[in-house]
GROMACS .gro file of C-alpha atoms in nm:
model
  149
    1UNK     CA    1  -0.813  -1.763   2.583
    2UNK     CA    2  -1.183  -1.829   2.645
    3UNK     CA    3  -1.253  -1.458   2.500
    4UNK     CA    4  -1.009  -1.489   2.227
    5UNK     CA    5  -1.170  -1.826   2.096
    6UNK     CA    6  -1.546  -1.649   2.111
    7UNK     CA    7  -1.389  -1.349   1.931
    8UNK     CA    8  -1.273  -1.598   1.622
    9UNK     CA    9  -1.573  -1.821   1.655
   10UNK     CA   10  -1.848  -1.527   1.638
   11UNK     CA   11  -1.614  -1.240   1.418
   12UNK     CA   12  -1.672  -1.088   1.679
   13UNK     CA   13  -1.540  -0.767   1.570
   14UNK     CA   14  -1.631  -0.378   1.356
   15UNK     CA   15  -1.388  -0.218   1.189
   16UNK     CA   16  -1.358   0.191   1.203
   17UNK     CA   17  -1.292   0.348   0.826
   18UNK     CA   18  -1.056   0.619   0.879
   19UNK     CA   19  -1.017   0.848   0.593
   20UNK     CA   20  -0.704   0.886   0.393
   21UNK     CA   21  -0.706   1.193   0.204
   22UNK     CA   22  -0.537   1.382  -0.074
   23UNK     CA   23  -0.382   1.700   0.075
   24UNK     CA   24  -0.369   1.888  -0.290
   25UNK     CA   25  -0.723   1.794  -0.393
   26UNK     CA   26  -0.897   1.767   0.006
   27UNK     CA   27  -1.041   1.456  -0.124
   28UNK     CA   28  -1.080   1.115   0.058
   29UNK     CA   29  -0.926   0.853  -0.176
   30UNK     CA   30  -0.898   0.539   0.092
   31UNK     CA   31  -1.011   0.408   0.384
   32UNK     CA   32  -0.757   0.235   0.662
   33UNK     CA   33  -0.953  -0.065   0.842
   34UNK     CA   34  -0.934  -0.028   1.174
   35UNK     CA   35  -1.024  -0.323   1.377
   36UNK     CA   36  -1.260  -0.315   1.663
   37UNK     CA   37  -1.268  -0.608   1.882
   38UNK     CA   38  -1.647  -0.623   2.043
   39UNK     CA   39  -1.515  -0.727   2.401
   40UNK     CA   40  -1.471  -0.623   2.709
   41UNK     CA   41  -1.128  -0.836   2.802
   42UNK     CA   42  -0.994  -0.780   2.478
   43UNK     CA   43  -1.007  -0.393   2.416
   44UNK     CA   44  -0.751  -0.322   2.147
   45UNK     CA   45  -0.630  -0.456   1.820
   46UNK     CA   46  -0.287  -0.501   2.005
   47UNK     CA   47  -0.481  -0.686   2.311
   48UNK     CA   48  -0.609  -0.977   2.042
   49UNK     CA   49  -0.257  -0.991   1.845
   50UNK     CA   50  -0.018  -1.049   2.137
   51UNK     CA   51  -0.305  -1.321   2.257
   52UNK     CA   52  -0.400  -1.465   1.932
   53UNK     CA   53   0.033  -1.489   1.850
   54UNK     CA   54   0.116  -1.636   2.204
   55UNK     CA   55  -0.221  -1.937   2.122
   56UNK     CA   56  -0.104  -1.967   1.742
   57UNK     CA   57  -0.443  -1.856   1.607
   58UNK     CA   58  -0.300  -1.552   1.394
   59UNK     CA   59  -0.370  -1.700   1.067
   60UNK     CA   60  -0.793  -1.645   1.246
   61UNK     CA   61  -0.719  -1.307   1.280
   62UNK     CA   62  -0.593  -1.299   0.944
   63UNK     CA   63  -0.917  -1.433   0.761
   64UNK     CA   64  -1.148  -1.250   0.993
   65UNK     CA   65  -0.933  -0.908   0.909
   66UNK     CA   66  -0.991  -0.999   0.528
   67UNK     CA   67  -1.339  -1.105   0.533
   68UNK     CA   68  -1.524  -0.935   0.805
   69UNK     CA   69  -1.319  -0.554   0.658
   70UNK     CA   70  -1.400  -0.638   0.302
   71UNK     CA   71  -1.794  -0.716   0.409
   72UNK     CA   72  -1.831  -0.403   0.595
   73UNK     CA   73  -1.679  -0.163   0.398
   74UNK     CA   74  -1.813  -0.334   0.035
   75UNK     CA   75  -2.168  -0.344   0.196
   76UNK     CA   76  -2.154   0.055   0.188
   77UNK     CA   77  -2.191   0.270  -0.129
   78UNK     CA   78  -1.859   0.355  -0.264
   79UNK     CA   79  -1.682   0.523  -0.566
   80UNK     CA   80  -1.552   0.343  -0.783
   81UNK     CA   81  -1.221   0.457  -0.733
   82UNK     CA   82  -1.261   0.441  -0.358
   83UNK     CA   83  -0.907   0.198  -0.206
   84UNK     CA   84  -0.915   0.010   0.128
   85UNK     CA   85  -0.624  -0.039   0.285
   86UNK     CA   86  -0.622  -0.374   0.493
   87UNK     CA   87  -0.357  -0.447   0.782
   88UNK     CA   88  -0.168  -0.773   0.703
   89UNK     CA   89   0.009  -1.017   0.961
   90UNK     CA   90   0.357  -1.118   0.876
   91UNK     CA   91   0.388  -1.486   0.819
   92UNK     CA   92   0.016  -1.552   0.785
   93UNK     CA   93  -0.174  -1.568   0.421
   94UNK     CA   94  -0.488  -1.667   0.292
   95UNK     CA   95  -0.506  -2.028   0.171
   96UNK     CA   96  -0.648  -2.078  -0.195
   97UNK     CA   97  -0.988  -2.168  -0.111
   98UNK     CA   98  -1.022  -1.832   0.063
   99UNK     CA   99  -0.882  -1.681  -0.193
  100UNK     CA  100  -1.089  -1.812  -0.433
  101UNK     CA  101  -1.395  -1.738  -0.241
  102UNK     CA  102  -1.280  -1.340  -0.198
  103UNK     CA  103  -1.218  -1.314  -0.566
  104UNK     CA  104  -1.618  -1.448  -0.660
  105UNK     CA  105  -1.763  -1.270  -0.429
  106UNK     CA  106  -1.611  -0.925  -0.469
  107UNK     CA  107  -1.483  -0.942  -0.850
  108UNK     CA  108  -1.296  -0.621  -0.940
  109UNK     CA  109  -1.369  -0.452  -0.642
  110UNK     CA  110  -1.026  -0.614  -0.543
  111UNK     CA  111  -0.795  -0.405  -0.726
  112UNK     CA  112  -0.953  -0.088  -0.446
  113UNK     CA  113  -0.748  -0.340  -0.157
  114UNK     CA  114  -0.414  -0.247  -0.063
  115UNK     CA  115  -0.244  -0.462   0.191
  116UNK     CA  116  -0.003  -0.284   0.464
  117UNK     CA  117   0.204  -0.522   0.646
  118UNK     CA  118   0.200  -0.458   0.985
  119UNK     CA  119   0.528  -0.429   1.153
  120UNK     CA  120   0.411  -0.488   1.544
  121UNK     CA  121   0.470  -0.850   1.499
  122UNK     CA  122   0.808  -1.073   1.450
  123UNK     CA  123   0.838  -1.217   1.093
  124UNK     CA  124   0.943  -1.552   0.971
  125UNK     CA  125   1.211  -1.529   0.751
  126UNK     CA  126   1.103  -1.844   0.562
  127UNK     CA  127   0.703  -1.776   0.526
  128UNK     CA  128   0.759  -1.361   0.401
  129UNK     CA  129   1.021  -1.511   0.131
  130UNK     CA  130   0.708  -1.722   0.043
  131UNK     CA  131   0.508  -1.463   0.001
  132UNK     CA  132   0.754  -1.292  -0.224
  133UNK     CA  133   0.874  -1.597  -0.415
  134UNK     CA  134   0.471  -1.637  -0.497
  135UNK     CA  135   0.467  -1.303  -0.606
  136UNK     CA  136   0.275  -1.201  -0.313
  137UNK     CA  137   0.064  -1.302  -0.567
  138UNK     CA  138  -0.093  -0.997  -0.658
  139UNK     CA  139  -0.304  -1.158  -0.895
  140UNK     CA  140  -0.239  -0.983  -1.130
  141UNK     CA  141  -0.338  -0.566  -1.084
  142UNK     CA  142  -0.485  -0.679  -0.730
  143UNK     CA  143  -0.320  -0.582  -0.444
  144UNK     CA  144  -0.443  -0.849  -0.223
  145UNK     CA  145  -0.205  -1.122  -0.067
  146UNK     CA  146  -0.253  -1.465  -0.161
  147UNK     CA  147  -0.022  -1.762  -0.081
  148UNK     CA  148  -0.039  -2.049  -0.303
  149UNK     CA  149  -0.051  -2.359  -0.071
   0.00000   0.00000   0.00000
């Protein structure tokens, strides 16, 4: 737990960019965020979710996904046109605040986010109708989920 808590508490982890590219036109048109946990107790993204889910802290790994993958791959040059994909835990959203703070710091470089749901994790009926009663809020053309408290 002691490794999990310094994890959350420092972001304490990288995220690999794997390319996603076109077949037809050989081009790269995404990135998948790959999380990296910087530990040695805590190897793999699996390693931190089974820990973080069995100690409740999954909504941490949630924000630090968001943030800490949108601030390293935003801090490189991109196109444009360039997406991100961004893995997603069932039952856990971003509160409005965070939102908020995601949407003035990286503008319109939110519509390039796509959000995968990850299916490694058990999902609460009642919280993923939320997210789809609220629209997932897409805000719009984004593609980032939002859950209005």
């Amino acid at each position: 737990v002691g490794e999990l808590n310094r994890i959350i508490e420092e972001r304490a982890v990288k995220y690999a960019f794997q390319p996603i590219v076109d077949v037809k036109t050989k081009r790269t048109f995404a990135y998948e965020a790959l999380m990296r946990p910087q530990s040695e107790a805590l190897r793999s993204p699996a390693d931190v979710l089974e820990l973080a889910e069995n100690y409740s802290r999954l909504g941490d790994i949630e924000r630090i996904s968001y943030f800490c993958a949108l601030k390293q791959f935003f801090c490189k040059e991109q196109d444009e046109d360039i997406k991100i994909f961004i893995n997603s835990i069932p039952n856990q959203c971003l509160d409005d605040e965070e939102f908020i703070y995601l949407e003035q710091t990286y503008g319109k470089k939110l519509e390039n986010v796509v959000v995968e749901v990850i299916e490694n994790t058990k999902a609460d009926e009642e919280k993923e109708n939320k997210k789809h009663l609220f629209h997932v809020e897409l805000n719009k053309e984004k593609n980032i989920i939002h859950c209005p408290s």
